[in-house]
Coordinates of C-alpha atoms (C1' of nucleotides) in Angstrom, one line a residue:
Chain V
M1 CA 10.8 0.4 -48.3
T2 CA 10.7 -1.4 -45.0
N3 CA 9.3 -4.9 -45.4
E4 CA 6.8 -5.2 -42.7
L5 CA 6.2 -8.9 -43.3
E6 CA 9.8 -9.6 -42.4
F7 CA 9.3 -7.7 -39.2
L8 CA 6.2 -9.7 -38.4
K9 CA 8.0 -12.9 -38.9
A10 CA 10.8 -12.0 -36.5
H11 CA 8.6 -10.6 -33.8
S12 CA 5.4 -12.2 -32.6
L13 CA 2.2 -10.3 -32.2
S14 CA 2.7 -10.1 -28.5
S15 CA 5.9 -8.3 -28.8
L16 CA 4.5 -5.9 -31.5
V17 CA 1.6 -5.1 -29.2
R18 CA 4.0 -4.6 -26.3
R19 CA 6.2 -2.2 -28.3
E20 CA 3.2 -0.3 -29.5
L21 CA 1.6 -0.1 -26.1
E22 CA 4.9 1.1 -24.6
K23 CA 5.0 3.9 -27.1
L24 CA 1.4 4.9 -26.2
I25 CA 2.2 4.9 -22.6
L26 CA 5.4 6.9 -22.9
S27 CA 3.7 9.4 -25.2
G28 CA 1.3 10.3 -22.4
E29 CA -1.7 8.8 -24.0
F30 CA -3.1 7.7 -20.7
A31 CA -3.5 9.6 -17.5
P32 CA -1.7 8.3 -14.4
G33 CA -3.9 5.8 -12.5
E34 CA -6.2 5.4 -15.5
R35 CA -7.5 1.9 -16.1
L36 CA -6.7 0.2 -19.4
N37 CA -9.4 -2.0 -20.8
E38 CA -8.0 -5.2 -22.3
Y39 CA -10.8 -5.6 -24.7
V40 CA -10.6 -2.0 -26.0
L41 CA -6.8 -2.3 -26.4
A42 CA -7.3 -5.6 -28.3
A43 CA -9.8 -3.9 -30.7
R44 CA -7.4 -1.0 -31.1
F45 CA -4.6 -3.2 -32.2
S46 CA -6.9 -5.6 -34.1
V47 CA -5.8 -8.6 -32.2
S48 CA -7.3 -10.9 -29.6
R49 CA -6.9 -10.3 -25.8
G50 CA -4.2 -12.9 -25.4
P51 CA -1.3 -10.9 -26.8
V52 CA -2.6 -7.8 -25.1
R53 CA -2.6 -9.6 -21.8
E54 CA 1.0 -10.8 -22.4
A55 CA 2.1 -7.3 -23.3
C56 CA 0.5 -5.9 -20.2
R57 CA 2.2 -8.4 -18.0
A58 CA 5.5 -7.7 -19.5
L59 CA 5.1 -3.9 -19.1
A60 CA 3.9 -4.4 -15.5
E61 CA 7.0 -6.4 -14.8
K62 CA 9.1 -3.4 -16.2
G63 CA 7.2 -1.1 -13.9
L64 CA 5.2 0.9 -16.4
L65 CA 1.8 -0.6 -15.4
D66 CA 0.2 -1.7 -12.2
L67 CA -1.6 -5.0 -12.1
V68 CA -4.5 -5.6 -9.8
P69 CA -6.0 -9.1 -9.7
N70 CA -9.6 -9.2 -11.0
R71 CA -9.5 -5.5 -11.6
G72 CA -7.3 -5.0 -14.5
V73 CA -4.2 -3.0 -15.5
F74 CA -3.7 0.6 -14.5
M75 CA -1.2 3.3 -15.5
R76 CA 1.5 3.4 -12.9
K77 CA 1.1 6.4 -10.7
I78 CA 4.5 7.6 -9.5
D79 CA 4.6 9.9 -6.5
E80 CA 7.5 11.9 -5.2
G81 CA 8.7 9.2 -3.0
H82 CA 9.0 6.7 -5.9
A83 CA 10.6 9.2 -8.1
A84 CA 13.2 10.0 -5.5
A85 CA 13.9 6.3 -5.0
L86 CA 14.3 5.9 -8.8
Y87 CA 16.7 8.8 -8.9
D88 CA 18.8 7.1 -6.3
V89 CA 18.9 3.9 -8.2
R90 CA 19.7 5.8 -11.4
A91 CA 22.5 7.6 -9.6
G92 CA 24.0 4.3 -8.6
L93 CA 23.9 2.8 -12.0
F94 CA 25.2 5.9 -13.7
A95 CA 28.1 6.2 -11.2
S96 CA 28.9 2.5 -11.7
A97 CA 29.0 2.8 -15.4
V98 CA 31.3 5.8 -15.2
R99 CA 33.5 4.0 -12.8
L100 CA 33.9 1.1 -15.2
L101 CA 34.4 3.4 -18.1
A102 CA 37.2 5.3 -16.4
S103 CA 39.7 2.4 -16.8
R104 CA 38.9 1.7 -20.4
I105 CA 37.8 4.8 -22.2
T106 CA 39.3 5.4 -25.6
P107 CA 40.4 8.7 -27.2
E108 CA 37.6 8.4 -29.8
Q109 CA 35.0 8.1 -27.0
L110 CA 36.5 11.0 -25.2
S111 CA 36.3 13.3 -28.2
A112 CA 32.8 12.2 -28.9
L113 CA 31.8 13.2 -25.3
E114 CA 33.7 16.5 -25.7
D115 CA 31.8 17.2 -28.8
L116 CA 28.5 16.7 -27.0
L117 CA 29.8 19.0 -24.2
R118 CA 30.5 21.8 -26.7
R119 CA 27.1 21.5 -28.3
M120 CA 25.4 21.5 -25.0
D121 CA 27.3 24.6 -24.0
D122 CA 26.0 26.3 -27.2
A123 CA 22.4 25.2 -26.3
A124 CA 22.9 26.5 -22.7
D125 CA 24.1 29.8 -24.0
R126 CA 21.0 30.1 -26.1
Q127 CA 18.9 29.0 -23.1
S128 CA 17.4 26.5 -25.5
L129 CA 16.0 23.6 -23.6
D130 CA 14.7 22.0 -26.8
E131 CA 18.2 21.7 -28.1
Y132 CA 19.7 20.9 -24.7
Y133 CA 17.4 18.1 -23.7
P134 CA 18.1 15.6 -26.5
L135 CA 21.9 16.3 -26.3
N136 CA 21.7 15.6 -22.6
L137 CA 20.0 12.3 -23.2
E138 CA 22.6 11.4 -25.8
F139 CA 25.4 12.3 -23.5
H140 CA 24.1 10.0 -20.7
D141 CA 23.3 7.3 -23.1
S142 CA 26.7 7.5 -24.7
L143 CA 28.4 7.1 -21.3
M144 CA 26.3 4.1 -20.5
R145 CA 27.0 2.5 -23.9
F146 CA 30.7 3.2 -23.7
A147 CA 30.8 1.4 -20.3
G148 CA 30.5 -1.8 -22.4
N149 CA 28.0 -3.5 -20.1
S150 CA 24.8 -4.1 -22.1
R151 CA 22.9 -5.1 -19.0
L152 CA 23.8 -1.9 -17.2
H153 CA 22.8 0.0 -20.3
S154 CA 19.4 -1.6 -20.8
L155 CA 18.6 -1.4 -17.1
Y156 CA 19.4 2.3 -17.2
G157 CA 17.2 2.8 -20.2
E158 CA 14.3 1.1 -18.4
L159 CA 14.8 3.3 -15.4
I160 CA 14.7 6.4 -17.7
K161 CA 11.4 5.3 -19.2
E162 CA 9.9 4.7 -15.8
L163 CA 11.0 8.2 -14.7
H164 CA 9.3 9.6 -17.8
L165 CA 6.0 8.7 -16.1
F166 CA 6.7 11.4 -13.5
R167 CA 6.4 14.6 -15.4
E168 CA 4.7 16.9 -13.0
R169 CA 7.3 19.6 -13.1
A170 CA 9.6 21.0 -15.7
L171 CA 12.8 19.0 -16.3
L172 CA 15.2 21.8 -15.9
H173 CA 14.6 25.4 -15.3
D174 CA 16.5 27.7 -17.5
G175 CA 19.4 28.5 -15.2
G176 CA 20.1 24.8 -14.7
L177 CA 21.4 24.1 -18.1
A178 CA 24.8 25.7 -17.6
V179 CA 25.1 24.2 -14.1
S180 CA 24.2 20.7 -15.4
N181 CA 26.7 20.9 -18.2
A182 CA 29.5 22.1 -15.9
E183 CA 28.8 18.8 -14.0
H184 CA 29.0 16.9 -17.2
R185 CA 32.4 18.5 -17.9
R186 CA 33.7 17.5 -14.5
I187 CA 32.8 13.9 -15.2
V188 CA 34.5 13.9 -18.6
D189 CA 37.6 15.6 -17.0
A190 CA 37.8 12.8 -14.4
L191 CA 37.4 10.2 -17.2
R192 CA 40.2 11.8 -19.2
A193 CA 42.4 11.6 -16.1
R194 CA 41.3 8.0 -15.7
D195 CA 40.4 8.8 -12.1
A196 CA 37.8 6.2 -11.3
A197 CA 37.0 7.5 -7.8
A198 CA 36.6 11.1 -8.8
A199 CA 34.5 10.2 -11.9
T200 CA 32.2 8.0 -9.8
E201 CA 31.7 10.8 -7.3
E202 CA 31.0 13.4 -9.9
A203 CA 28.6 11.1 -11.7
F204 CA 26.7 10.2 -8.6
N205 CA 26.4 13.8 -7.5
H206 CA 25.3 14.9 -11.0
V207 CA 22.2 12.7 -10.9
L208 CA 21.5 13.7 -7.4
S209 CA 21.8 17.3 -8.4
G210 CA 19.3 16.6 -11.1
K211 CA 17.0 15.2 -8.5
A212 CA 17.4 18.4 -6.5
R213 CA 16.7 20.5 -9.6
M214 CA 13.4 18.6 -10.0
A215 CA 12.7 19.6 -6.4
I216 CA 12.0 16.1 -5.4
H217 CA 12.1 15.8 -1.7
D218 CA 13.6 12.8 -0.1
T219 CA 10.8 11.2 1.7
H220 CA 12.7 8.4 3.5
E221 CA 10.7 5.3 3.1
S222 CA 9.0 4.7 6.4
K223 CA 8.6 1.0 6.3
Chain H
M1 CA -4.5 -23.9 9.4
T2 CA -3.6 -21.8 6.4
N3 CA -6.7 -21.0 4.4
E4 CA -5.7 -21.9 0.8
L5 CA -8.8 -20.4 -0.7
E6 CA -7.8 -17.0 0.7
F7 CA -4.4 -17.4 -1.0
L8 CA -6.0 -18.4 -4.3
K9 CA -8.2 -15.4 -4.2
A10 CA -5.4 -13.0 -3.6
H11 CA -3.1 -14.5 -6.3
S12 CA -4.2 -15.5 -9.7
L13 CA -3.3 -18.8 -11.2
S14 CA -0.7 -17.1 -13.4
S15 CA 1.1 -15.7 -10.4
L16 CA 1.0 -19.0 -8.6
V17 CA 2.5 -20.8 -11.7
R18 CA 5.1 -18.1 -12.0
R19 CA 6.1 -18.5 -8.4
E20 CA 6.3 -22.3 -8.6
L21 CA 8.1 -22.2 -11.9
E22 CA 10.7 -19.8 -10.5
K23 CA 11.3 -22.1 -7.6
L24 CA 11.8 -25.0 -10.0
I25 CA 14.3 -23.0 -12.1
L26 CA 16.3 -21.8 -9.1
S27 CA 16.4 -25.3 -7.6
G28 CA 18.2 -26.4 -10.7
E29 CA 15.4 -28.6 -12.0
F30 CA 16.3 -27.8 -15.6
A31 CA 19.6 -27.8 -17.3
P32 CA 21.0 -24.6 -18.9
G33 CA 19.8 -24.2 -22.4
E34 CA 17.1 -26.9 -22.0
R35 CA 13.8 -26.2 -23.7
L36 CA 10.7 -26.1 -21.6
N37 CA 7.5 -27.5 -23.1
E38 CA 4.5 -25.3 -22.4
Y39 CA 2.1 -28.2 -22.6
V40 CA 4.2 -30.4 -20.2
L41 CA 4.4 -27.5 -17.7
A42 CA 0.7 -26.9 -18.0
A43 CA 0.0 -30.6 -17.3
R44 CA 2.5 -30.5 -14.4
F45 CA 0.7 -27.6 -12.7
S46 CA -2.8 -28.9 -13.8
V47 CA -3.6 -25.6 -15.5
S48 CA -4.1 -24.6 -19.1
R49 CA -1.3 -23.2 -21.3
G50 CA -2.5 -19.6 -20.8
P51 CA -1.2 -19.0 -17.3
V52 CA 2.0 -21.0 -18.1
R53 CA 2.6 -18.7 -21.0
E54 CA 2.1 -15.6 -18.9
A55 CA 4.4 -16.9 -16.2
C56 CA 7.1 -17.7 -18.8
R57 CA 6.8 -14.2 -20.3
A58 CA 7.3 -12.7 -16.9
L59 CA 10.3 -14.8 -16.0
A60 CA 11.8 -14.1 -19.4
E61 CA 11.4 -10.4 -18.7
K62 CA 13.3 -11.0 -15.4
G63 CA 16.1 -12.7 -17.2
L64 CA 15.6 -16.2 -16.0
L65 CA 14.4 -17.6 -19.3
D66 CA 15.1 -17.0 -22.9
L67 CA 12.3 -16.6 -25.3
V68 CA 12.6 -17.6 -29.0
P69 CA 9.7 -16.8 -31.3
N70 CA 8.0 -19.9 -32.6
R71 CA 10.5 -22.1 -30.9
G72 CA 9.6 -21.8 -27.2
V73 CA 11.2 -20.9 -23.9
F74 CA 14.7 -22.1 -22.9
M75 CA 16.6 -22.0 -19.7
R76 CA 18.8 -19.0 -19.8
K77 CA 22.4 -20.1 -20.4
I78 CA 24.8 -17.7 -18.6
D79 CA 28.4 -17.7 -19.8
E80 CA 31.3 -16.1 -18.2
G81 CA 30.9 -12.8 -20.0
H82 CA 27.3 -12.4 -18.8
A83 CA 28.2 -13.4 -15.3
A84 CA 31.0 -10.8 -15.3
A85 CA 28.6 -8.1 -16.5
L86 CA 26.1 -9.1 -13.9
Y87 CA 28.7 -8.8 -11.2
D88 CA 29.6 -5.3 -12.3
V89 CA 26.0 -4.3 -12.1
R90 CA 25.6 -5.9 -8.8
A91 CA 28.7 -4.0 -7.5
G92 CA 27.2 -0.8 -8.6
L93 CA 23.8 -1.4 -6.9
F94 CA 25.5 -2.6 -3.8
A95 CA 27.9 0.3 -3.6
S96 CA 25.0 2.7 -4.2
A97 CA 22.9 1.2 -1.4
V98 CA 25.9 1.4 1.0
R99 CA 26.4 5.0 0.0
L100 CA 22.8 5.9 0.8
L101 CA 22.9 4.0 4.0
A102 CA 26.1 5.7 5.3
S103 CA 24.2 8.9 6.0
R104 CA 21.2 7.4 7.7
I105 CA 22.3 4.2 9.4
T106 CA 20.9 3.7 13.0
P107 CA 22.7 2.2 16.0
E108 CA 20.3 -0.7 15.9
Q109 CA 21.1 -1.5 12.3
L110 CA 24.8 -1.2 13.1
S111 CA 24.6 -3.7 15.9
A112 CA 22.6 -6.1 13.8
L113 CA 25.3 -6.0 11.1
E114 CA 28.0 -6.4 13.7
D115 CA 26.2 -9.5 15.1
L116 CA 26.2 -11.0 11.6
L117 CA 29.9 -10.2 11.3
R118 CA 30.7 -12.1 14.5
R119 CA 28.7 -15.1 13.4
M120 CA 30.4 -15.1 10.1
D121 CA 33.7 -15.0 11.8
D122 CA 32.8 -18.1 13.8
A123 CA 31.8 -19.9 10.6
A124 CA 35.0 -18.8 8.9
D125 CA 37.0 -20.2 11.8
R126 CA 35.3 -23.5 11.4
Q127 CA 35.8 -23.3 7.6
S128 CA 32.0 -24.1 7.5
L129 CA 30.7 -22.9 4.1
D130 CA 27.3 -24.2 5.0
E131 CA 27.1 -21.9 7.9
Y132 CA 28.8 -19.0 6.2
Y133 CA 26.8 -18.9 3.0
P134 CA 23.3 -18.1 4.4
L135 CA 24.8 -15.5 6.8
N136 CA 26.6 -13.9 3.9
L137 CA 23.3 -13.7 2.1
E138 CA 21.6 -12.2 5.1
F139 CA 24.4 -9.7 5.5
H140 CA 24.1 -8.4 2.0
D141 CA 20.3 -8.5 2.1
S142 CA 20.2 -6.5 5.4
L143 CA 22.4 -3.8 3.9
M144 CA 20.1 -3.5 0.9
R145 CA 17.1 -3.4 3.1
F146 CA 18.5 -0.9 5.5
A147 CA 19.3 1.4 2.6
G148 CA 15.5 2.1 2.6
N149 CA 15.0 2.0 -1.2
S150 CA 12.7 -0.8 -2.0
R151 CA 13.3 -0.6 -5.7
L152 CA 17.1 -0.9 -5.2
H153 CA 16.4 -3.9 -2.9
S154 CA 14.2 -5.8 -5.3
L155 CA 16.5 -5.1 -8.2
Y156 CA 19.4 -6.5 -6.3
G157 CA 17.4 -9.6 -5.4
E158 CA 16.5 -10.2 -9.0
L159 CA 20.2 -9.9 -9.9
I160 CA 21.1 -12.4 -7.3
K161 CA 18.6 -14.9 -8.6
E162 CA 19.9 -14.4 -12.1
L163 CA 23.5 -15.1 -10.9
H164 CA 22.3 -18.3 -9.3
L165 CA 21.9 -19.6 -12.8
F166 CA 25.7 -19.5 -13.1
R167 CA 26.9 -22.2 -10.9
E168 CA 29.7 -23.8 -12.7
R169 CA 32.3 -23.2 -10.0
A170 CA 32.2 -23.3 -6.2
L171 CA 31.0 -20.1 -4.6
L172 CA 33.9 -19.6 -2.3
H173 CA 36.9 -21.7 -1.7
D174 CA 37.7 -22.3 1.9
G175 CA 40.4 -19.7 2.3
G176 CA 38.1 -17.0 0.9
L177 CA 35.8 -16.9 3.9
A178 CA 38.0 -15.0 6.2
V179 CA 39.1 -12.6 3.4
S180 CA 35.4 -12.0 2.5
N181 CA 34.4 -11.3 6.0
A182 CA 37.3 -8.9 6.5
E183 CA 35.9 -6.9 3.6
H184 CA 32.5 -7.0 5.2
R185 CA 34.0 -5.5 8.4
R186 CA 35.7 -2.7 6.5
I187 CA 32.3 -1.8 5.0
V188 CA 30.7 -1.7 8.4
D189 CA 33.5 0.3 9.8
A190 CA 33.1 2.9 7.1
L191 CA 29.3 2.9 7.8
R192 CA 29.9 3.4 11.5
A193 CA 32.1 6.4 10.7
R194 CA 29.5 7.6 8.3
D195 CA 32.1 7.9 5.6
A196 CA 30.0 7.5 2.5
A197 CA 32.9 7.6 0.0
A198 CA 34.9 5.0 1.8
A199 CA 31.9 2.8 2.4
T200 CA 31.1 3.0 -1.3
E201 CA 34.6 2.1 -2.3
E202 CA 34.8 -0.9 0.0
A203 CA 31.4 -2.2 -1.1
F204 CA 32.2 -1.9 -4.7
N205 CA 35.5 -3.6 -4.3
H206 CA 34.0 -6.3 -2.1
V207 CA 31.7 -7.5 -4.9
L208 CA 34.5 -7.2 -7.4
S209 CA 36.6 -9.4 -5.2
G210 CA 33.8 -11.9 -5.1
K211 CA 33.9 -11.9 -8.9
A212 CA 37.6 -12.5 -8.8
R213 CA 37.2 -15.3 -6.3
M214 CA 34.8 -16.9 -8.7
A215 CA 37.6 -16.7 -11.2
I216 CA 35.4 -14.9 -13.7
H217 CA 37.4 -13.3 -16.3
D218 CA 36.5 -9.9 -17.6
T219 CA 35.8 -10.5 -21.3
H220 CA 35.2 -6.9 -22.3
E221 CA 32.1 -6.9 -24.6
S222 CA 33.4 -6.6 -28.1
K223 CA 30.4 -5.0 -29.7
Chain J
dT1 C1' -31.6 11.0 4.7
dT2 C1' -28.7 7.1 5.4
dA3 C1' -27.5 2.4 5.4
dC4 C1' -28.1 -2.0 3.6
dT5 C1' -29.4 -5.6 0.2
dG6 C1' -30.1 -7.7 -4.2
dG7 C1' -29.6 -7.7 -9.0
dC8 C1' -27.2 -6.2 -13.2
dA9 C1' -23.7 -5.1 -16.4
dA10 C1' -18.9 -5.1 -17.5
dC11 C1' -14.7 -7.0 -17.1
dT12 C1' -11.0 -10.2 -16.1
dG13 C1' -9.2 -15.1 -15.6
dT14 C1' -9.1 -19.4 -17.7
dC15 C1' -9.8 -22.9 -21.0
dA16 C1' -10.0 -25.7 -25.2
dA17 C1' -9.6 -25.6 -30.2
dC18 C1' -7.7 -23.9 -34.5
dA19 C1' -3.9 -22.3 -37.5
dA20 C1' 0.8 -21.6 -38.5
dA21 C1' 5.6 -22.5 -37.9
dC22 C1' 9.4 -25.5 -37.0
dC23 C1' 12.1 -29.9 -37.0
dA24 C1' 13.1 -34.5 -38.3
dT25 C1' 12.7 -38.1 -41.4
dC26 C1' 12.8 -40.0 -45.8
dA27 C1' 12.6 -40.5 -50.6
dC28 C1' 14.5 -39.0 -54.8
dG29 C1' 17.9 -37.4 -58.2
dG30 C1' 22.5 -36.0 -59.4
Chain B
dC1 C1' 27.5 -41.0 -51.6
dC2 C1' 25.7 -36.4 -50.9
dG3 C1' 22.6 -32.7 -51.4
dT4 C1' 17.7 -31.3 -52.2
dG5 C1' 12.9 -31.2 -51.6
dA6 C1' 8.7 -33.1 -49.9
dT7 C1' 6.0 -34.8 -45.8
dG8 C1' 4.3 -35.7 -41.3
dG9 C1' 4.3 -34.9 -36.4
dT10 C1' 5.1 -31.8 -32.7
dT11 C1' 4.9 -27.4 -30.6
dT12 C1' 3.9 -22.7 -30.4
dG13 C1' 0.8 -18.5 -31.6
dT14 C1' -3.7 -16.9 -31.6
dT15 C1' -8.4 -16.9 -31.2
dG16 C1' -13.2 -17.0 -29.4
dA17 C1' -16.0 -18.6 -25.7
dC18 C1' -17.3 -19.5 -20.9
dA19 C1' -17.2 -18.9 -15.9
dG20 C1' -16.2 -16.1 -11.9
dT21 C1' -15.6 -11.7 -9.8
dT22 C1' -16.1 -6.8 -9.1
dG23 C1' -18.3 -2.5 -8.8
dC24 C1' -22.5 0.1 -9.6
dC25 C1' -27.2 1.3 -9.0
dA26 C1' -31.9 0.9 -7.8
dG27 C1' -34.9 -0.2 -4.3
dT28 C1' -36.2 -0.8 0.5
dA29 C1' -36.2 -0.3 5.4
dA30 C1' -34.8 2.1 9.6

DNA sequence: TTACTGGCAACTGTCAACAAACCATCACGG
DNA sequence: CCGTGATGGTTTGTTGACAGTTGCCAGTAA
């Protein structure tokens, strides 16, 4: 039995609302560009508008919501250009984590990654995106965690959440699974060899390949 | 004459307080770990506690303040471990920007960078940290801007602000100026050659050299 | 029909007050 | 003398209400 009172004492109402609202957003409850009514949200969570406002401000700061003065909060609408930019940032963070990890990876971490590789191979053989997807997520998250830099890890997680807002196309088309996992394997191989430069390169290109697989075109920011 | 009403209409009180509070924080007005009284801040800015709370939440989200439930907001205290981690993230973002820039840099951008290099050389010759420091800042900022990814740029800026909280030691000791600028030059050389891999490597190592110059030890996160 | 104006409804921005939590002080008992 | 528990003041968390702004819509004139 989880004691909810204990949870309430540790976290304030604002943070609870924030967590709940974030879940709603990521679950696709609201359409992109849709306006969120503070009053309605407050009623939905049975709190006053204060905590709702604070939660919205926090989520806007994280990039999940747009804030327009005197107009309200809107679901962030991510276009191709933004998604492409986010992918580039993500590639940089991922490559950086892999680079750090190359010099300090342990045998246990290596075997954990190799285990994930095998399971992803199985899923790819079966063309099962439903199996592959969570494993892929865990693979990336493990790498970030192993890098031993919590800030890097959390930054990456926020980026992933933000990218979830952009879901216009399928994440991977069937043929991509094997290709994607082959890239994973090259990263792990470089890590095992403790070749920081090669691992960095493979990691960076892996994310950029993912961007290409999503058919996101690089609209170079004009301004 | 700047019309202040126009400014007030565009930005809400919360955002004004936030901006002002950020300036205070970065100017070193408060000691690390010091507690900020919401009521006092509200009185100082002649507003109610609401906007102050929202501003504090936003700044806490950005990593400048610590938020403890039922206790209040505290100046973020950055220890060596955190600073080291931030430097690693910064290295990743910087290297990533340089990598992106390598394939699209224009002659105008190159000559702008080279101009900064020359001026930094002058400052280094004169051992003038006061001249060198802003130029160094502008050099890094220009690179991030030229990369053409606004998200990368703003993320980097926030990281720099956060690192400002850690000011226990001098930024560069005299001998470091020439060394630092030599690294800058290698980055620009690689960019001119459009050698993405080399530029990435130089950029990453430049930031890590900066970390070493600050004598920040790498306390590998235990957990 | 189209463009403009005035009023209306809804919503956000801000404030002041209430309730709960925390910290320090001090009295009391072992 | 030290540990324990009560007590008061201070500060945060939350609420409800008020004021200002925005966008919509009807109505009128060209």
